[in-house]
mmCIF file of N, CA and C in Angstrom:
data_model
loop_
_atom_site.group_PDB
_atom_site.id
_atom_site.type_symbol
_atom_site.label_atom_id
_atom_site.label_comp_id
_atom_site.label_asym_id
_atom_site.label_seq_id
_atom_site.Cartn_x
_atom_site.Cartn_y
_atom_site.Cartn_z
ATOM 1 N N GLN A 1 88.675 112.844 105.636
ATOM 2 C CA GLN A 1 90.346 112.072 105.663
ATOM 3 C C GLN A 1 90.806 110.914 104.163
ATOM 4 N N VAL A 2 91.045 110.501 103.952
ATOM 5 C CA VAL A 2 91.585 109.999 102.553
ATOM 6 C C VAL A 2 91.865 109.118 102.499
ATOM 7 N N GLN A 3 91.506 108.160 102.596
ATOM 8 C CA GLN A 3 92.166 106.626 102.842
ATOM 9 C C GLN A 3 92.190 106.013 100.851
ATOM 10 N N LEU A 4 94.171 105.530 100.696
ATOM 11 C CA LEU A 4 94.394 105.212 99.871
ATOM 12 C C LEU A 4 94.814 103.697 99.382
ATOM 13 N N VAL A 5 94.732 103.017 99.200
ATOM 14 C CA VAL A 5 94.419 101.524 98.613
ATOM 15 C C VAL A 5 95.192 100.871 97.295
ATOM 16 N N GLU A 6 96.266 100.851 97.797
ATOM 17 C CA GLU A 6 97.633 100.004 96.579
ATOM 18 C C GLU A 6 97.165 99.419 96.293
ATOM 19 N N SER A 7 97.584 98.618 94.652
ATOM 20 C CA SER A 7 97.170 96.860 94.457
ATOM 21 C C SER A 7 98.820 97.267 93.271
ATOM 22 N N GLY A 8 99.534 96.320 93.157
ATOM 23 C CA GLY A 8 99.638 95.903 91.187
ATOM 24 C C GLY A 8 100.830 95.025 92.421
ATOM 25 N N GLY A 9 101.865 95.412 93.635
ATOM 26 C CA GLY A 9 103.250 94.833 93.758
ATOM 27 C C GLY A 9 103.750 93.870 93.231
ATOM 28 N N GLY A 10 104.691 92.869 93.121
ATOM 29 C CA GLY A 10 104.937 91.481 92.835
ATOM 30 C C GLY A 10 106.234 91.228 92.459
ATOM 31 N N LEU A 11 106.590 90.580 91.875
ATOM 32 C CA LEU A 11 107.786 89.645 92.078
ATOM 33 C C LEU A 11 107.931 89.968 90.125
ATOM 34 N N VAL A 12 108.468 90.136 90.000
ATOM 35 C CA VAL A 12 108.393 89.851 89.065
ATOM 36 C C VAL A 12 110.885 90.066 87.833
ATOM 37 N N GLN A 13 110.910 89.304 86.589
ATOM 38 C CA GLN A 13 111.967 89.186 86.507
ATOM 39 C C GLN A 13 112.376 90.215 85.699
ATOM 40 N N PRO A 14 114.097 90.820 85.404
ATOM 41 C CA PRO A 14 115.080 91.514 84.878
ATOM 42 C C PRO A 14 113.882 91.950 83.108
ATOM 43 N N GLY A 15 113.681 92.998 83.386
ATOM 44 C CA GLY A 15 113.241 93.327 82.061
ATOM 45 C C GLY A 15 111.297 93.166 81.961
ATOM 46 N N GLY A 16 110.738 92.786 82.603
ATOM 47 C CA GLY A 16 109.752 92.415 83.307
ATOM 48 C C GLY A 16 109.465 93.517 83.641
ATOM 49 N N SER A 17 107.459 93.915 83.405
ATOM 50 C CA SER A 17 106.902 94.202 83.424
ATOM 51 C C SER A 17 105.980 94.810 85.092
ATOM 52 N N LEU A 18 105.331 95.709 85.735
ATOM 53 C CA LEU A 18 104.117 95.214 86.017
ATOM 54 C C LEU A 18 103.323 96.543 86.309
ATOM 55 N N ARG A 19 101.927 96.462 86.535
ATOM 56 C CA ARG A 19 101.139 97.674 86.905
ATOM 57 C C ARG A 19 100.840 98.036 88.294
ATOM 58 N N LEU A 20 100.722 99.888 88.888
ATOM 59 C CA LEU A 20 100.498 99.417 90.060
ATOM 60 C C LEU A 20 99.678 100.500 90.440
ATOM 61 N N SER A 21 98.203 100.077 90.666
ATOM 62 C CA SER A 21 97.879 101.096 91.297
ATOM 63 C C SER A 21 96.609 101.833 93.037
ATOM 64 N N CYS A 22 95.810 103.065 92.557
ATOM 65 C CA CYS A 22 96.131 102.833 93.592
ATOM 66 C C CYS A 22 94.234 103.497 94.044
ATOM 67 N N ALA A 23 93.490 103.809 95.256
ATOM 68 C CA ALA A 23 92.491 104.322 94.144
ATOM 69 C C ALA A 23 91.956 105.119 95.262
ATOM 70 N N ALA A 24 91.696 106.299 95.975
ATOM 71 C CA ALA A 24 92.285 106.868 97.181
ATOM 72 C C ALA A 24 89.771 107.142 97.060
ATOM 73 N N SER A 25 90.057 107.577 98.303
ATOM 74 C CA SER A 25 88.403 107.851 98.885
ATOM 75 C C SER A 25 88.175 109.062 99.752
ATOM 76 N N GLY A 26 87.486 108.739 100.229
ATOM 77 C CA GLY A 26 87.307 109.514 101.252
ATOM 78 C C GLY A 26 87.280 111.756 101.629
ATOM 79 N N SER A 27 87.621 112.221 101.010
ATOM 80 C CA SER A 27 87.464 113.546 101.379
ATOM 81 C C SER A 27 88.254 114.218 100.298
ATOM 82 N N ILE A 28 87.936 114.565 99.428
ATOM 83 C CA ILE A 28 89.389 114.765 98.565
ATOM 84 C C ILE A 28 88.941 115.675 97.561
ATOM 85 N N PHE A 29 89.858 117.027 97.913
ATOM 86 C CA PHE A 29 90.080 118.211 96.902
ATOM 87 C C PHE A 29 89.798 117.700 95.880
ATOM 88 N N ALA A 30 88.942 118.437 95.032
ATOM 89 C CA ALA A 30 88.659 118.184 93.455
ATOM 90 C C ALA A 30 90.148 118.605 92.400
ATOM 91 N N ILE A 31 91.029 119.092 92.870
ATOM 92 C CA ILE A 31 92.630 119.938 92.260
ATOM 93 C C ILE A 31 93.426 119.480 93.352
ATOM 94 N N ASN A 32 94.112 118.135 93.049
ATOM 95 C CA ASN A 32 94.677 117.506 93.301
ATOM 96 C C ASN A 32 96.066 116.488 92.277
ATOM 97 N N VAL A 33 97.018 116.195 93.465
ATOM 98 C CA VAL A 33 98.098 115.630 92.715
ATOM 99 C C VAL A 33 98.221 114.824 93.849
ATOM 100 N N MET A 34 97.877 113.739 92.042
ATOM 101 C CA MET A 34 98.438 111.534 92.387
ATOM 102 C C MET A 34 99.840 111.135 92.439
ATOM 103 N N GLY A 35 99.675 110.063 93.071
ATOM 104 C CA GLY A 35 101.694 110.011 92.229
ATOM 105 C C GLY A 35 102.034 108.898 93.517
ATOM 106 N N TRP A 36 103.445 108.342 92.695
ATOM 107 C CA TRP A 36 103.817 107.381 92.992
ATOM 108 C C TRP A 36 105.426 107.337 93.567
ATOM 109 N N TYR A 37 105.667 107.677 94.979
ATOM 110 C CA TYR A 37 106.679 107.384 95.441
ATOM 111 C C TYR A 37 107.623 105.840 95.765
ATOM 112 N N ARG A 38 109.093 105.842 96.157
ATOM 113 C CA ARG A 38 109.084 104.238 96.592
ATOM 114 C C ARG A 38 110.620 104.867 97.697
ATOM 115 N N GLN A 39 110.682 103.577 98.224
ATOM 116 C CA GLN A 39 111.773 103.508 99.301
ATOM 117 C C GLN A 39 112.118 102.139 99.140
ATOM 118 N N ALA A 40 113.721 102.430 99.265
ATOM 119 C CA ALA A 40 114.506 101.155 98.844
ATOM 120 C C ALA A 40 115.027 101.444 100.612
ATOM 121 N N PRO A 41 115.424 99.467 100.418
ATOM 122 C CA PRO A 41 116.155 99.022 101.862
ATOM 123 C C PRO A 41 117.605 100.076 101.927
ATOM 124 N N GLY A 42 116.812 100.865 102.760
ATOM 125 C CA GLY A 42 117.943 101.168 103.969
ATOM 126 C C GLY A 42 118.599 102.860 102.767
ATOM 127 N N LYS A 43 117.243 103.229 102.184
ATOM 128 C CA LYS A 43 116.842 104.732 101.305
ATOM 129 C C LYS A 43 116.097 105.533 101.881
ATOM 130 N N GLN A 44 116.165 106.705 101.390
ATOM 131 C CA GLN A 44 114.834 107.800 101.781
ATOM 132 C C GLN A 44 113.812 107.039 100.357
ATOM 133 N N ARG A 45 112.947 107.286 101.102
ATOM 134 C CA ARG A 45 112.091 107.767 100.274
ATOM 135 C C ARG A 45 111.783 108.697 99.307
ATOM 136 N N GLU A 46 111.932 108.582 97.863
ATOM 137 C CA GLU A 46 112.473 109.202 96.715
ATOM 138 C C GLU A 46 110.475 109.131 95.874
ATOM 139 N N LEU A 47 110.868 110.502 95.328
ATOM 140 C CA LEU A 47 109.946 110.367 93.689
ATOM 141 C C LEU A 47 110.000 109.693 92.926
ATOM 142 N N VAL A 48 108.834 109.083 92.711
ATOM 143 C CA VAL A 48 108.920 108.524 91.442
ATOM 144 C C VAL A 48 108.234 109.256 89.631
ATOM 145 N N ALA A 49 107.536 109.474 90.268
ATOM 146 C CA ALA A 49 106.108 110.284 89.338
ATOM 147 C C ALA A 49 104.560 110.684 89.374
ATOM 148 N N THR A 50 104.779 111.716 89.176
ATOM 149 C CA THR A 50 103.200 112.858 89.730
ATOM 150 C C THR A 50 102.311 113.216 88.668
ATOM 151 N N MET A 51 101.040 113.541 89.040
ATOM 152 C CA MET A 51 99.966 113.306 87.705
ATOM 153 C C MET A 51 99.144 114.512 88.543
ATOM 154 N N THR A 52 99.275 115.786 88.197
ATOM 155 C CA THR A 52 97.709 116.429 88.241
ATOM 156 C C THR A 52 96.588 116.527 88.420
ATOM 157 N N THR A 53 95.503 116.674 89.130
ATOM 158 C CA THR A 53 94.008 116.591 88.228
ATOM 159 C C THR A 53 94.214 117.903 86.371
ATOM 160 N N GLY A 54 95.479 119.017 86.008
ATOM 161 C CA GLY A 54 95.316 118.675 85.126
ATOM 162 C C GLY A 54 96.014 118.281 84.141
ATOM 163 N N ARG A 55 96.460 116.740 84.251
ATOM 164 C CA ARG A 55 97.133 115.609 83.872
ATOM 165 C C ARG A 55 98.886 116.515 83.542
ATOM 166 N N THR A 56 99.326 117.271 84.512
ATOM 167 C CA THR A 56 100.877 117.423 84.463
ATOM 168 C C THR A 56 101.851 116.725 85.391
ATOM 169 N N THR A 57 102.860 116.264 84.872
ATOM 170 C CA THR A 57 103.536 115.177 85.221
ATOM 171 C C THR A 57 104.640 115.352 85.369
ATOM 172 N N THR A 58 105.180 114.577 86.110
ATOM 173 C CA THR A 58 106.233 114.833 86.959
ATOM 174 C C THR A 58 107.271 114.168 87.440
ATOM 175 N N TYR A 59 108.457 113.106 86.322
ATOM 176 C CA TYR A 59 109.134 111.819 86.606
ATOM 177 C C TYR A 59 110.372 111.912 86.931
ATOM 178 N N ALA A 60 110.723 111.067 87.269
ATOM 179 C CA ALA A 60 112.240 110.677 89.000
ATOM 180 C C ALA A 60 113.179 111.017 86.943
ATOM 181 N N LEU A 61 114.299 111.059 87.043
ATOM 182 C CA LEU A 61 114.865 110.718 85.871
ATOM 183 C C LEU A 61 115.185 109.530 86.165
ATOM 184 N N PHE A 62 115.825 108.935 87.056
ATOM 185 C CA PHE A 62 115.425 107.187 86.767
ATOM 186 C C PHE A 62 114.591 106.883 86.306
ATOM 187 N N VAL A 63 113.478 107.186 86.003
ATOM 188 C CA VAL A 63 112.347 106.925 84.884
ATOM 189 C C VAL A 63 113.149 106.214 83.849
ATOM 190 N N LYS A 64 113.279 107.170 82.885
ATOM 191 C CA LYS A 64 114.229 107.326 82.187
ATOM 192 C C LYS A 64 113.363 107.085 80.888
ATOM 193 N N GLY A 65 112.568 106.708 80.649
ATOM 194 C CA GLY A 65 111.326 106.803 79.881
ATOM 195 C C GLY A 65 110.164 105.343 80.244
ATOM 196 N N ARG A 66 110.907 105.071 80.717
ATOM 197 C CA ARG A 66 110.268 103.328 80.811
ATOM 198 C C ARG A 66 108.326 102.885 81.810
ATOM 199 N N PHE A 67 108.823 104.371 82.877
ATOM 200 C CA PHE A 67 107.319 103.813 84.004
ATOM 201 C C PHE A 67 106.013 105.400 83.177
ATOM 202 N N THR A 68 105.560 105.093 82.807
ATOM 203 C CA THR A 68 103.950 106.096 82.624
ATOM 204 C C THR A 68 103.138 106.248 83.904
ATOM 205 N N ILE A 69 102.714 106.882 83.779
ATOM 206 C CA ILE A 69 102.048 107.701 85.109
ATOM 207 C C ILE A 69 100.100 107.892 84.076
ATOM 208 N N SER A 70 98.688 108.213 84.775
ATOM 209 C CA SER A 70 98.663 107.997 84.430
ATOM 210 C C SER A 70 97.478 107.448 86.048
ATOM 211 N N ARG A 71 95.794 108.574 85.414
ATOM 212 C CA ARG A 71 95.464 109.253 86.305
ATOM 213 C C ARG A 71 93.282 108.450 86.045
ATOM 214 N N ASP A 72 93.202 108.662 86.990
ATOM 215 C CA ASP A 72 91.042 109.129 86.460
ATOM 216 C C ASP A 72 90.875 109.920 87.002
ATOM 217 N N ASN A 73 90.584 110.714 87.006
ATOM 218 C CA ASN A 73 89.331 111.805 88.101
ATOM 219 C C ASN A 73 88.594 111.349 88.600
ATOM 220 N N ALA A 74 87.662 111.074 87.974
ATOM 221 C CA ALA A 74 86.325 111.077 88.179
ATOM 222 C C ALA A 74 86.590 109.406 89.108
ATOM 223 N N LYS A 75 87.498 108.467 88.786
ATOM 224 C CA LYS A 75 87.144 107.030 89.754
ATOM 225 C C LYS A 75 88.649 107.706 90.832
ATOM 226 N N ASN A 76 88.848 108.653 91.323
ATOM 227 C CA ASN A 76 89.893 109.332 91.833
ATOM 228 C C ASN A 76 91.378 108.327 92.288
ATOM 229 N N THR A 77 92.116 108.160 90.748
ATOM 230 C CA THR A 77 92.669 106.353 90.929
ATOM 231 C C THR A 77 93.212 107.037 89.963
ATOM 232 N N VAL A 78 94.907 105.969 90.442
ATOM 233 C CA VAL A 78 96.253 106.500 89.985
ATOM 234 C C VAL A 78 96.890 105.119 89.128
ATOM 235 N N HIS A 79 97.356 104.938 88.430
ATOM 236 C CA HIS A 79 98.714 104.146 87.548
ATOM 237 C C HIS A 79 99.586 104.241 87.587
ATOM 238 N N LEU A 80 100.311 102.990 87.490
ATOM 239 C CA LEU A 80 102.142 103.235 86.975
ATOM 240 C C LEU A 80 102.244 102.401 86.650
ATOM 241 N N GLN A 81 102.575 102.202 85.251
ATOM 242 C CA GLN A 81 102.926 101.621 84.360
ATOM 243 C C GLN A 81 104.176 100.962 84.256
ATOM 244 N N MET A 82 105.180 99.549 84.563
ATOM 245 C CA MET A 82 106.706 99.495 84.410
ATOM 246 C C MET A 82 107.049 99.281 84.043
ATOM 247 N N ASN A 83 107.845 99.335 82.852
ATOM 248 C CA ASN A 83 107.949 98.054 82.073
ATOM 249 C C ASN A 83 109.954 98.919 82.347
ATOM 250 N N SER A 84 110.426 97.137 81.953
ATOM 251 C CA SER A 84 112.135 97.322 82.170
ATOM 252 C C SER A 84 112.022 97.633 83.462
ATOM 253 N N LEU A 85 111.690 96.350 84.136
ATOM 254 C CA LEU A 85 112.319 96.150 85.534
ATOM 255 C C LEU A 85 113.953 95.567 85.281
ATOM 256 N N ASN A 86 114.499 96.520 86.478
ATOM 257 C CA ASN A 86 116.029 95.530 86.785
ATOM 258 C C ASN A 86 115.949 95.814 88.414
ATOM 259 N N ALA A 87 116.851 95.468 88.663
ATOM 260 C CA ALA A 87 116.325 95.093 90.291
ATOM 261 C C ALA A 87 117.378 96.540 90.814
ATOM 262 N N GLU A 88 117.774 97.378 90.139
ATOM 263 C CA GLU A 88 117.332 99.016 91.174
ATOM 264 C C GLU A 88 116.219 99.625 91.770
ATOM 265 N N ASP A 89 115.005 98.883 90.511
ATOM 266 C CA ASP A 89 113.642 99.464 91.815
ATOM 267 C C ASP A 89 113.023 98.975 92.144
ATOM 268 N N THR A 90 113.847 97.606 92.821
ATOM 269 C CA THR A 90 113.353 96.916 93.895
ATOM 270 C C THR A 90 112.660 98.191 94.892
ATOM 271 N N ALA A 91 111.895 97.801 95.552
ATOM 272 C CA ALA A 91 111.283 98.588 96.213
ATOM 273 C C ALA A 91 109.869 98.599 97.410
ATOM 274 N N VAL A 92 109.421 99.445 97.844
ATOM 275 C CA VAL A 92 108.073 99.325 98.643
ATOM 276 C C VAL A 92 107.308 100.568 98.087
ATOM 277 N N TYR A 93 106.614 100.971 97.333
ATOM 278 C CA TYR A 93 106.168 101.633 96.421
ATOM 279 C C TYR A 93 104.912 102.634 97.263
ATOM 280 N N TYR A 94 105.175 103.813 97.329
ATOM 281 C CA TYR A 94 103.772 104.118 98.000
ATOM 282 C C TYR A 94 103.049 105.356 97.487
ATOM 283 N N CYS A 95 101.719 105.182 97.322
ATOM 284 C CA CYS A 95 101.026 106.191 96.846
ATOM 285 C C CYS A 95 100.494 107.144 97.606
ATOM 286 N N LEU A 96 100.621 108.535 96.596
ATOM 287 C CA LEU A 96 100.773 110.123 97.577
ATOM 288 C C LEU A 96 98.680 110.508 96.591
ATOM 289 N N LEU A 97 98.384 111.347 97.399
ATOM 290 C CA LEU A 97 97.838 111.709 97.157
ATOM 291 C C LEU A 97 97.718 113.149 97.785
ATOM 292 N N ARG A 98 98.801 114.194 97.733
ATOM 293 C CA ARG A 98 98.538 115.864 97.633
ATOM 294 C C ARG A 98 97.808 116.401 97.521
ATOM 295 N N ASP A 99 96.934 117.140 98.477
ATOM 296 C CA ASP A 99 95.450 118.575 98.044
ATOM 297 C C ASP A 99 96.696 119.427 98.682
ATOM 298 N N ARG A 100 95.582 120.573 98.842
ATOM 299 C CA ARG A 100 96.553 122.099 98.613
ATOM 300 C C ARG A 100 96.300 121.972 100.226
ATOM 301 N N LYS A 101 95.995 120.979 101.427
ATOM 302 C CA LYS A 101 97.173 121.325 102.955
ATOM 303 C C LYS A 101 97.591 119.970 103.341
ATOM 304 N N THR A 102 96.985 118.788 103.081
ATOM 305 C CA THR A 102 97.730 117.901 103.343
ATOM 306 C C THR A 102 98.601 116.504 102.431
ATOM 307 N N ASP A 103 99.617 115.976 102.804
ATOM 308 C CA ASP A 103 99.499 114.758 102.086
ATOM 309 C C ASP A 103 99.292 113.311 102.720
ATOM 310 N N TYR A 104 98.741 112.477 101.605
ATOM 311 C CA TYR A 104 98.657 111.112 102.378
ATOM 312 C C TYR A 104 98.950 110.087 101.159
ATOM 313 N N TRP A 105 99.236 108.961 102.610
ATOM 314 C CA TRP A 105 99.680 107.807 101.456
ATOM 315 C C TRP A 105 99.558 107.004 101.783
ATOM 316 N N GLY A 106 99.893 105.712 101.006
ATOM 317 C CA GLY A 106 98.970 104.262 101.184
ATOM 318 C C GLY A 106 100.064 103.390 102.125
ATOM 319 N N GLN A 107 100.175 102.843 102.391
ATOM 320 C CA GLN A 107 99.959 101.091 102.901
ATOM 321 C C GLN A 107 101.716 100.983 102.379
ATOM 322 N N GLY A 108 102.115 101.299 101.075
ATOM 323 C CA GLY A 108 103.212 100.218 100.379
ATOM 324 C C GLY A 108 102.527 98.893 99.852
ATOM 325 N N THR A 109 103.348 98.974 98.028
ATOM 326 C CA THR A 109 103.424 97.591 97.832
ATOM 327 C C THR A 109 104.538 96.863 97.078
ATOM 328 N N GLN A 110 105.115 96.180 98.101
ATOM 329 C CA GLN A 110 106.376 95.789 97.886
ATOM 330 C C GLN A 110 106.472 95.524 95.568
ATOM 331 N N VAL A 111 107.473 96.160 95.556
ATOM 332 C CA VAL A 111 108.377 95.725 94.198
ATOM 333 C C VAL A 111 109.017 94.496 94.371
ATOM 334 N N THR A 112 109.405 93.544 93.434
ATOM 335 C CA THR A 112 111.185 92.828 93.503
ATOM 336 C C THR A 112 111.064 92.562 92.483
ATOM 337 N N VAL A 113 112.698 93.053 91.923
ATOM 338 C CA VAL A 113 113.283 93.099 90.931
ATOM 339 C C VAL A 113 114.275 91.875 91.437
ATOM 340 N N PRO A 114 114.481 90.854 91.094
ATOM 341 C CA PRO A 114 116.245 90.114 91.359
ATOM 342 C C PRO A 114 117.294 90.475 90.408
ATOM 343 N N SER A 115 117.770 89.476 90.937
ATOM 344 C CA SER A 115 119.474 90.121 90.264
ATOM 345 C C SER A 115 119.990 89.776 89.445
#
């Protein structure tokens, strides 16, 4: 089993920045994908960014160069640096770890950007 613990959410003014972090523990396959999804009220969960252990990245189009994902394979952590935040970024952000068998999710961390 894998456990994911997120941190770093909160309230930030438009144009501000936040850094989300996620630490994974448990039985982790060496080759995996870690990343972030988000879910706004009344909307489906959507991809934000992911990174493989080989450091291949995938970003949602709405990121538009504002967010940067990074990871530390030795520590099983993934981070999301979010800049130029706006009200449309308000959502619960979920950490994901995907191995060859299963998707594991964190409990989510709230990011709020007032309009």
